[in-house]
Tab-separated table of C-alpha atoms in Angstrom:
chain	number	residue	atom	x	y	z
S	210	PRO	CA	-23.657	-19.329	183.730
S	211	LYS	CA	-21.519	-19.939	186.855
S	212	LYS	CA	-20.434	-16.470	187.291
S	213	SER	CA	-23.478	-14.075	188.432
S	214	SER	CA	-21.511	-10.948	187.747
S	215	SER	CA	-20.594	-11.894	183.933
S	216	PRO	CA	-22.271	-10.034	181.007
S	217	TRP	CA	-25.923	-10.722	180.484
S	218	MET	CA	-26.781	-12.184	177.162
S	219	THR	CA	-30.136	-11.505	175.286
S	220	ALA	CA	-31.036	-13.893	172.317
S	221	PRO	CA	-33.475	-16.177	171.109
S	222	LYS	CA	-33.388	-19.401	172.930
S	223	SER	CA	-33.061	-21.321	169.465
S	224	ALA	CA	-29.714	-19.482	168.867
S	225	LEU	CA	-28.093	-19.818	172.300
S	226	SER	CA	-26.540	-23.464	171.767
S	227	GLY	CA	-24.732	-22.072	168.754
S	228	ILE	CA	-23.695	-18.765	170.540
S	229	GLN	CA	-22.229	-20.690	173.288
S	230	LYS	CA	-19.697	-22.347	170.936
S	231	VAL	CA	-18.377	-18.758	169.846
S	232	LEU	CA	-17.695	-17.650	173.468
S	233	GLY	CA	-14.312	-17.556	175.089
S	234	LYS	CA	-11.156	-15.375	175.471
S	235	SER	CA	-9.425	-14.572	172.067
S	236	PRO	CA	-5.664	-14.903	171.619
S	237	TYR	CA	-5.897	-11.641	169.675
S	238	GLN	CA	-5.768	-8.310	171.557
S	239	ALA	CA	-7.532	-5.157	170.298
S	240	HIS	CA	-6.500	-1.551	170.988
S	241	ALA	CA	-8.138	1.909	170.428
S	242	GLY	CA	-6.645	4.229	167.716
S	243	CYS	CA	-4.494	7.444	168.099
S	244	CYS	CA	-5.856	9.981	170.441
S	245	THR	CA	-4.624	13.663	169.760
S	246	TRP	CA	-7.092	15.668	171.925
S	247	LEU	CA	-6.989	18.467	169.336
S	248	ASN	CA	-7.649	16.948	165.847
S	249	GLY	CA	-7.395	20.155	163.958
S	250	VAL	CA	-3.754	20.404	164.525
S	251	PHE	CA	-2.745	16.842	163.781
S	252	TRP	CA	-5.186	16.032	161.055
S	253	ILE	CA	-4.245	17.382	157.645
S	254	ARG	CA	-4.749	17.377	153.963
S	255	ILE	CA	-2.042	17.378	151.367
S	256	LEU	CA	-2.339	20.125	148.907
S	257	ALA	CA	0.946	19.417	146.886
S	258	THR	CA	4.209	17.593	146.852
S	259	LEU	CA	7.208	19.706	146.185
S	260	PRO	CA	10.240	18.483	143.852
S	261	ASN	CA	12.305	17.842	146.983
S	262	GLY	CA	9.597	15.566	148.573
S	263	ASN	CA	8.517	18.082	151.082
S	264	LEU	CA	4.637	18.535	151.464
S	265	VAL	CA	2.413	21.598	151.339
S	266	ILE	CA	-0.180	20.777	153.924
S	267	GLU	CA	-3.391	22.401	155.371
S	268	ASN	CA	-4.793	21.489	158.747
S	269	LEU	CA	-8.385	20.258	159.057
S	270	HIS	CA	-9.046	23.260	161.341
S	271	ASP	CA	-12.912	22.813	161.277
S	272	VAL	CA	-12.933	19.118	162.942
S	273	GLY	CA	-13.559	18.755	166.585
S	274	LYS	CA	-15.114	21.036	169.241
S	275	ILE	CA	-12.172	23.468	169.661
S	276	ALA	CA	-11.605	26.121	167.008
S	277	ILE	CA	-8.193	26.058	165.632
S	278	LYS	CA	-6.802	28.605	163.023
S	279	LYS	CA	-6.480	27.390	159.417
S	280	VAL	CA	-2.961	27.401	158.299
S	281	GLU	CA	-0.874	26.258	155.057
S	282	TRP	CA	2.546	24.958	155.812
S	283	VAL	CA	5.382	23.161	154.313
S	284	ILE	CA	6.533	20.176	156.233
S	285	GLU	CA	8.730	17.037	155.699
S	286	PRO	CA	7.036	13.924	154.561
S	287	ASP	CA	8.549	11.524	157.063
S	288	LEU	CA	6.113	11.918	159.952
S	289	VAL	CA	3.024	12.038	157.759
S	290	TYR	CA	0.710	8.907	157.603
S	291	PRO	CA	-2.658	8.059	155.878
S	292	LEU	CA	-5.395	8.608	158.531
S	293	LEU	CA	-8.603	6.437	159.041
S	294	ARG	CA	-11.486	8.162	160.710
S	295	GLY	CA	-14.775	6.678	161.947
S	296	ARG	CA	-16.504	7.510	158.719
S	297	ASP	CA	-13.693	5.712	156.618
S	298	VAL	CA	-14.162	2.190	158.100
S	299	HIS	CA	-17.166	0.090	156.996
S	300	ARG	CA	-17.964	-3.548	156.860
S	301	TRP	CA	-15.529	-5.020	154.248
S	302	ARG	CA	-14.073	-1.543	153.259
S	303	ALA	CA	-11.540	0.887	155.034
S	304	GLU	CA	-10.316	3.696	152.871
S	305	PRO	CA	-8.166	6.609	154.593
S	306	SER	CA	-9.723	10.077	153.614
S	307	ALA	CA	-6.913	12.361	155.161
S	308	HIS	CA	-3.639	12.302	156.767
S	309	ILE	CA	-2.152	12.793	160.290
S	310	ILE	CA	1.193	13.837	161.582
S	311	LEU	CA	2.591	11.360	164.082
S	312	ALA	CA	5.647	12.792	165.890
S	313	GLN	CA	5.480	10.054	168.350
S	314	ASP	CA	7.680	7.112	169.272
S	315	PRO	CA	5.566	4.164	169.372
S	316	LYS	CA	8.092	2.103	171.608
S	317	THR	CA	8.563	4.824	174.272
S	318	ARG	CA	4.882	6.032	173.933
S	319	ARG	CA	6.388	9.687	174.143
S	320	GLY	CA	6.637	12.484	171.589
S	321	ILE	CA	9.943	12.591	169.582
S	322	PRO	CA	12.339	14.611	171.663
S	323	GLU	CA	12.243	18.240	170.662
S	324	SER	CA	16.061	18.294	170.130
S	325	VAL	CA	15.748	15.524	167.471
S	326	MET	CA	12.518	17.414	165.858
S	327	VAL	CA	14.515	20.418	165.558
S	328	LEU	CA	17.428	18.745	163.742
S	329	LYS	CA	15.680	16.040	161.605
S	330	TYR	CA	12.235	17.654	160.989
S	331	PRO	CA	12.603	21.481	161.488
S	332	LYS	CA	9.619	22.324	159.435
S	333	THR	CA	7.190	19.922	161.131
S	334	PHE	CA	8.561	21.291	164.488
S	335	SER	CA	7.865	24.892	163.327
S	336	TYR	CA	4.482	23.814	162.222
S	337	PHE	CA	3.698	22.428	165.762
S	338	LYS	CA	5.362	25.388	167.493
S	339	GLN	CA	2.776	27.916	166.272
S	340	PHE	CA	0.045	25.731	168.279
S	341	GLU	CA	2.118	25.219	171.452
S	342	GLY	CA	0.533	27.823	173.744
S	343	ASP	CA	2.051	29.340	176.649
S	344	PRO	CA	4.321	26.992	178.781
S	345	LYS	CA	3.607	29.021	181.880
S	346	ASN	CA	-0.223	28.995	181.507
S	347	PRO	CA	-0.651	25.697	179.946
S	348	GLU	CA	-4.478	25.563	180.638
S	349	HIS	CA	-4.738	28.447	178.214
S	350	GLY	CA	-2.726	27.048	175.512
S	351	ALA	CA	-3.304	25.030	172.505
S	352	LEU	CA	-1.297	21.974	172.581
S	353	ARG	CA	-0.034	22.367	176.205
S	354	GLY	CA	-3.614	22.916	177.110
S	355	ARG	CA	-4.916	19.679	176.156
S	356	SER	CA	-6.778	17.915	179.014
S	357	GLY	CA	-5.212	14.644	178.136
S	358	TYR	CA	-1.746	16.171	177.775
S	359	ARG	CA	-1.986	17.548	181.165
S	360	LYS	CA	-3.294	14.532	182.607
S	361	TYR	CA	-0.957	11.812	181.139
S	362	PHE	CA	2.246	13.889	180.409
S	363	ASN	CA	4.748	15.960	182.227
S	364	PRO	CA	5.338	19.683	181.104
S	365	THR	CA	8.839	18.540	180.202
S	366	ASP	CA	7.358	16.065	177.730
S	367	PRO	CA	7.121	17.084	174.025
S	368	PHE	CA	4.186	19.356	173.758
S	369	TYR	CA	2.915	17.485	170.756
S	370	SER	CA	2.789	14.063	172.306
S	371	MET	CA	-0.342	11.982	171.770
S	372	TYR	CA	-1.961	8.888	173.389
S	373	ASN	CA	-2.885	5.424	172.426
S	374	VAL	CA	0.055	5.102	170.117
S	375	GLY	CA	2.211	1.852	170.446
S	376	PRO	CA	3.903	-0.671	168.119
S	377	TYR	CA	0.463	-2.183	167.221
S	378	THR	CA	-0.301	1.388	165.656
S	379	MET	CA	2.535	0.817	163.220
S	380	SER	CA	1.368	-2.536	162.125
S	381	LYS	CA	1.172	-2.704	158.378
S	382	TRP	CA	-1.949	-5.041	158.361
S	383	LYS	CA	-4.709	-4.141	160.521
S	384	VAL	CA	-8.267	-5.352	161.273
S	385	LEU	CA	-10.617	-2.365	162.220
S	386	TRP	CA	-14.088	-1.438	163.108
S	387	PRO	CA	-15.783	1.826	164.485
S	388	GLU	CA	-16.279	1.834	168.141
S	389	VAL	CA	-19.423	3.744	167.725
S	390	GLY	CA	-22.281	1.470	166.632
S	391	HIS	CA	-24.399	-1.498	167.593
S	392	SER	CA	-22.059	-4.170	166.061
S	393	VAL	CA	-18.734	-4.934	164.746
S	394	ARG	CA	-18.434	-3.740	161.208
S	395	ALA	CA	-14.904	-5.044	160.390
S	396	SER	CA	-12.401	-4.383	157.469
S	397	VAL	CA	-9.053	-4.915	156.537
S	398	CYS	CA	-6.537	-2.037	155.832
S	399	GLY	CA	-2.957	-2.780	154.402
S	400	PRO	CA	0.041	-0.346	153.735
S	401	THR	CA	-0.210	2.226	151.144
S	402	ARG	CA	1.119	1.697	147.704
S	403	GLY	CA	3.998	3.805	146.290
S	404	LYS	CA	7.635	4.397	146.853
S	405	GLU	CA	7.279	4.647	150.519
S	406	SER	CA	4.872	2.224	151.731
S	407	LYS	CA	3.297	3.345	155.065
S	408	PRO	CA	0.654	2.060	157.433
S	409	SER	CA	-2.634	3.723	157.822
S	410	LEU	CA	-3.332	5.084	161.335
S	411	PRO	CA	-6.728	4.770	162.967
S	412	ASP	CA	-8.135	7.625	164.998
S	413	HIS	CA	-9.305	7.055	168.660
S	414	THR	CA	-12.724	5.891	167.681
S	415	ILE	CA	-11.425	3.086	165.425
S	416	ILE	CA	-10.638	-0.316	167.202
S	417	VAL	CA	-7.716	-2.043	165.875
S	418	ILE	CA	-6.163	-5.692	165.864
S	419	PRO	CA	-2.628	-5.670	164.336
S	420	CYS	CA	-1.850	-8.707	162.207
S	421	ASP	CA	1.223	-9.955	160.866
S	422	THR	CA	0.121	-10.789	157.223
S	423	ALA	CA	-2.608	-10.028	154.950
S	424	LYS	CA	-4.126	-13.474	155.125
S	425	GLU	CA	-4.255	-13.453	158.850
S	426	ALA	CA	-5.931	-10.097	158.714
S	427	TYR	CA	-8.511	-11.284	156.237
S	428	TYR	CA	-9.171	-14.307	158.309
S	429	VAL	CA	-9.838	-12.347	161.442
S	430	ALA	CA	-12.122	-9.893	159.745
S	431	GLY	CA	-14.077	-12.754	158.230
S	432	MET	CA	-14.570	-14.206	161.562
S	433	LEU	CA	-15.780	-10.996	163.115
S	434	ASN	CA	-18.103	-10.318	160.211
S	435	SER	CA	-19.530	-13.767	160.298
S	436	SER	CA	-23.116	-14.219	161.790
S	437	PRO	CA	-21.945	-16.190	164.866
S	438	ALA	CA	-19.730	-13.622	165.885
S	439	GLN	CA	-22.117	-10.854	165.040
S	440	ILE	CA	-25.000	-12.274	167.268
S	441	ALA	CA	-22.662	-13.091	170.040
S	442	VAL	CA	-21.456	-9.423	170.138
S	443	ARG	CA	-24.982	-8.036	169.770
S	444	SER	CA	-26.527	-10.314	172.361
S	445	TYR	CA	-24.454	-8.841	175.249
S	446	ILE	CA	-23.767	-5.241	174.331
S	447	VAL	CA	-26.135	-2.242	173.351
S	448	LEU	CA	-23.614	0.115	172.064
S	449	HIS	CA	-19.885	0.543	171.560
S	450	PRO	CA	-18.233	-2.737	170.499
S	451	SER	CA	-14.888	-1.817	172.324
S	452	PRO	CA	-11.610	-3.945	172.584
S	453	HIS	CA	-13.275	-5.995	175.410
S	454	ILE	CA	-15.225	-7.999	172.950
S	455	LEU	CA	-12.058	-10.171	172.363
S	456	GLU	CA	-12.298	-10.915	176.108
S	457	HIS	CA	-15.651	-12.801	175.175
S	458	ILE	CA	-15.542	-13.818	171.495
S	459	HIS	CA	-12.935	-16.486	170.731
S	460	ILE	CA	-11.331	-16.273	167.540
S	461	PRO	CA	-8.693	-19.118	167.069
S	462	ARG	CA	-5.359	-18.193	166.110
S	463	PHE	CA	-4.821	-17.956	162.408
S	464	ASN	CA	-2.965	-21.065	161.223
S	465	PRO	CA	-1.362	-20.828	157.540
S	466	GLU	CA	-1.349	-24.496	157.519
S	467	ASN	CA	-5.033	-24.875	158.280
S	468	ARG	CA	-6.852	-25.208	154.911
S	469	LEU	CA	-10.100	-23.995	156.391
S	470	HIS	CA	-8.566	-20.799	157.899
S	471	VAL	CA	-6.776	-20.178	154.487
S	472	HIS	CA	-10.236	-20.679	152.742
S	473	LEU	CA	-11.992	-18.381	154.998
S	474	ALA	CA	-9.096	-15.772	154.517
S	475	GLU	CA	-9.673	-15.941	150.723
S	476	ILE	CA	-13.520	-15.497	150.788
S	477	SER	CA	-12.996	-12.585	153.146
S	478	ARG	CA	-10.559	-11.074	150.568
S	479	GLN	CA	-13.141	-11.402	147.892
S	480	CYS	CA	-15.543	-9.769	150.104
S	481	HIS	CA	-13.501	-6.752	150.415
S	482	LEU	CA	-13.118	-6.615	146.704
S	483	ASN	CA	-16.737	-7.025	146.034
S	484	ARG	CA	-18.118	-5.335	149.094
S	485	GLY	CA	-19.620	-8.573	150.410
S	486	PRO	CA	-22.321	-9.825	148.047
S	487	GLU	CA	-24.897	-12.365	149.797
S	488	GLU	CA	-23.729	-15.506	148.475
S	489	MET	CA	-20.226	-14.649	149.741
S	490	GLU	CA	-21.721	-13.644	153.097
S	491	GLU	CA	-23.210	-17.254	153.248
S	492	GLN	CA	-19.828	-18.826	152.467
S	493	ILE	CA	-18.298	-16.816	155.362
S	494	ASP	CA	-20.801	-18.050	157.703
S	495	ARG	CA	-20.365	-21.484	156.766
S	496	ALA	CA	-16.579	-21.472	157.160
S	497	ALA	CA	-16.605	-19.651	160.369
S	498	ALA	CA	-19.279	-22.032	161.819
S	499	ARG	CA	-17.146	-25.068	160.841
S	500	ILE	CA	-14.204	-23.324	162.623
S	501	TRP	CA	-16.324	-22.903	165.873
S	502	ARG	CA	-18.027	-26.272	165.180
S	503	VAL	CA	-21.358	-24.768	164.961
S	504	ASN	CA	-23.682	-27.219	163.010
S	505	LEU	CA	-25.971	-26.131	160.197
S	506	ALA	CA	-29.109	-26.286	162.220
S	507	GLU	CA	-27.484	-23.916	164.773
S	508	LEU	CA	-26.240	-21.702	162.103
S	509	ARG	CA	-29.809	-21.349	160.606
S	510	ALA	CA	-31.127	-20.419	163.999
S	511	ILE	CA	-28.376	-17.730	164.488
S	512	GLN	CA	-29.045	-16.287	160.980
S	513	GLU	CA	-32.579	-15.906	161.732
S	514	ALA	CA	-32.054	-14.502	165.028
S	515	LEU	CA	-29.516	-11.901	163.780
S	516	SER	CA	-31.891	-10.847	160.991
S	517	GLU	CA	-34.473	-10.492	163.439
S	518	LEU	CA	-32.258	-8.379	165.773
S	519	SER	CA	-31.007	-6.361	162.992
S	520	GLY	CA	-34.356	-5.342	161.426
S	521	GLY	CA	-33.607	-7.144	158.257
S	522	ASN	CA	-30.247	-5.714	157.995
S	523	PRO	CA	-27.830	-8.490	159.384
S	524	SER	CA	-24.836	-6.518	157.755
S	525	GLY	CA	-25.012	-4.316	160.938
S	526	GLU	CA	-24.274	-1.049	158.866
S	527	ASP	CA	-26.193	1.880	160.459
S	528	PRO	CA	-26.984	4.405	157.711
S	529	ASP	CA	-28.099	6.981	160.554
S	530	ASN	CA	-24.732	6.592	162.167
S	531	PRO	CA	-21.652	7.124	159.944
S	532	GLY	CA	-19.293	6.530	162.786
S	533	ASP	CA	-17.597	9.872	162.758
S	534	GLU	CA	-16.284	11.389	165.946
S	535	ASP	CA	-14.579	14.563	165.422
């Protein structure tokens, strides 16, 4: 209230006292997902796994606005990860539907050097090479012609370099939500199962919070999906719940010694298993309200206001907006 340039909030007066208890800067940091600028090259489907472990892949040539030729190729499995697209992430559910090739060093935020690719991943390098384009006329090339590549990288950087890839990208446990929409629709995604456990990587329209453990991830998702957090977000934005929401929504750091935090994490885990039935949603609200010290009367006012704002759909899912972005 003392800062005239701060975001405006629009909410029923009865809910304001409860909303005020949710506001504040969060100790967590959110990030946007991987940005390729040419999804049809980096996004793939796996057609087969060969006896030596190599993969037969096909590029998703028909996604995005730029036409890409369709190819089948054999590549090494090392740089292939499950991909989470906007359409894959929902409230209490995140399931990868494709794969992505990540030839990027998260620490240096640069593509893996070409000299290393040629030696360690020659098949993957040859796959990328056919999409390189003309180094002398990069504006006419495929990978070198990407607007983001030309803006953020030098011509000497690997031509398959990507953006928005850091250590957080490789976190095994993540809380995610689509950036396209009217609310936060959070879900947890953990590492894949199998011989080689790999993290799932979000695309650029998904917001991600890296977490250290499964319990922490379920706790954060539960807090974000609770009615107090939902109405706080919806009362100050109209569209696109970007990473900035953690500048305004205070989610206390998860404490494994705090029984209420652990309790909320377990309810959240059950919501993910059962797709958030109504009685569990009520338990989420009550546990989150206790953490924020929102009393029962304030919680009821928040729930009623959220239902009104959502047109009777407090879950925040938008059936007309699948959240895809290609």
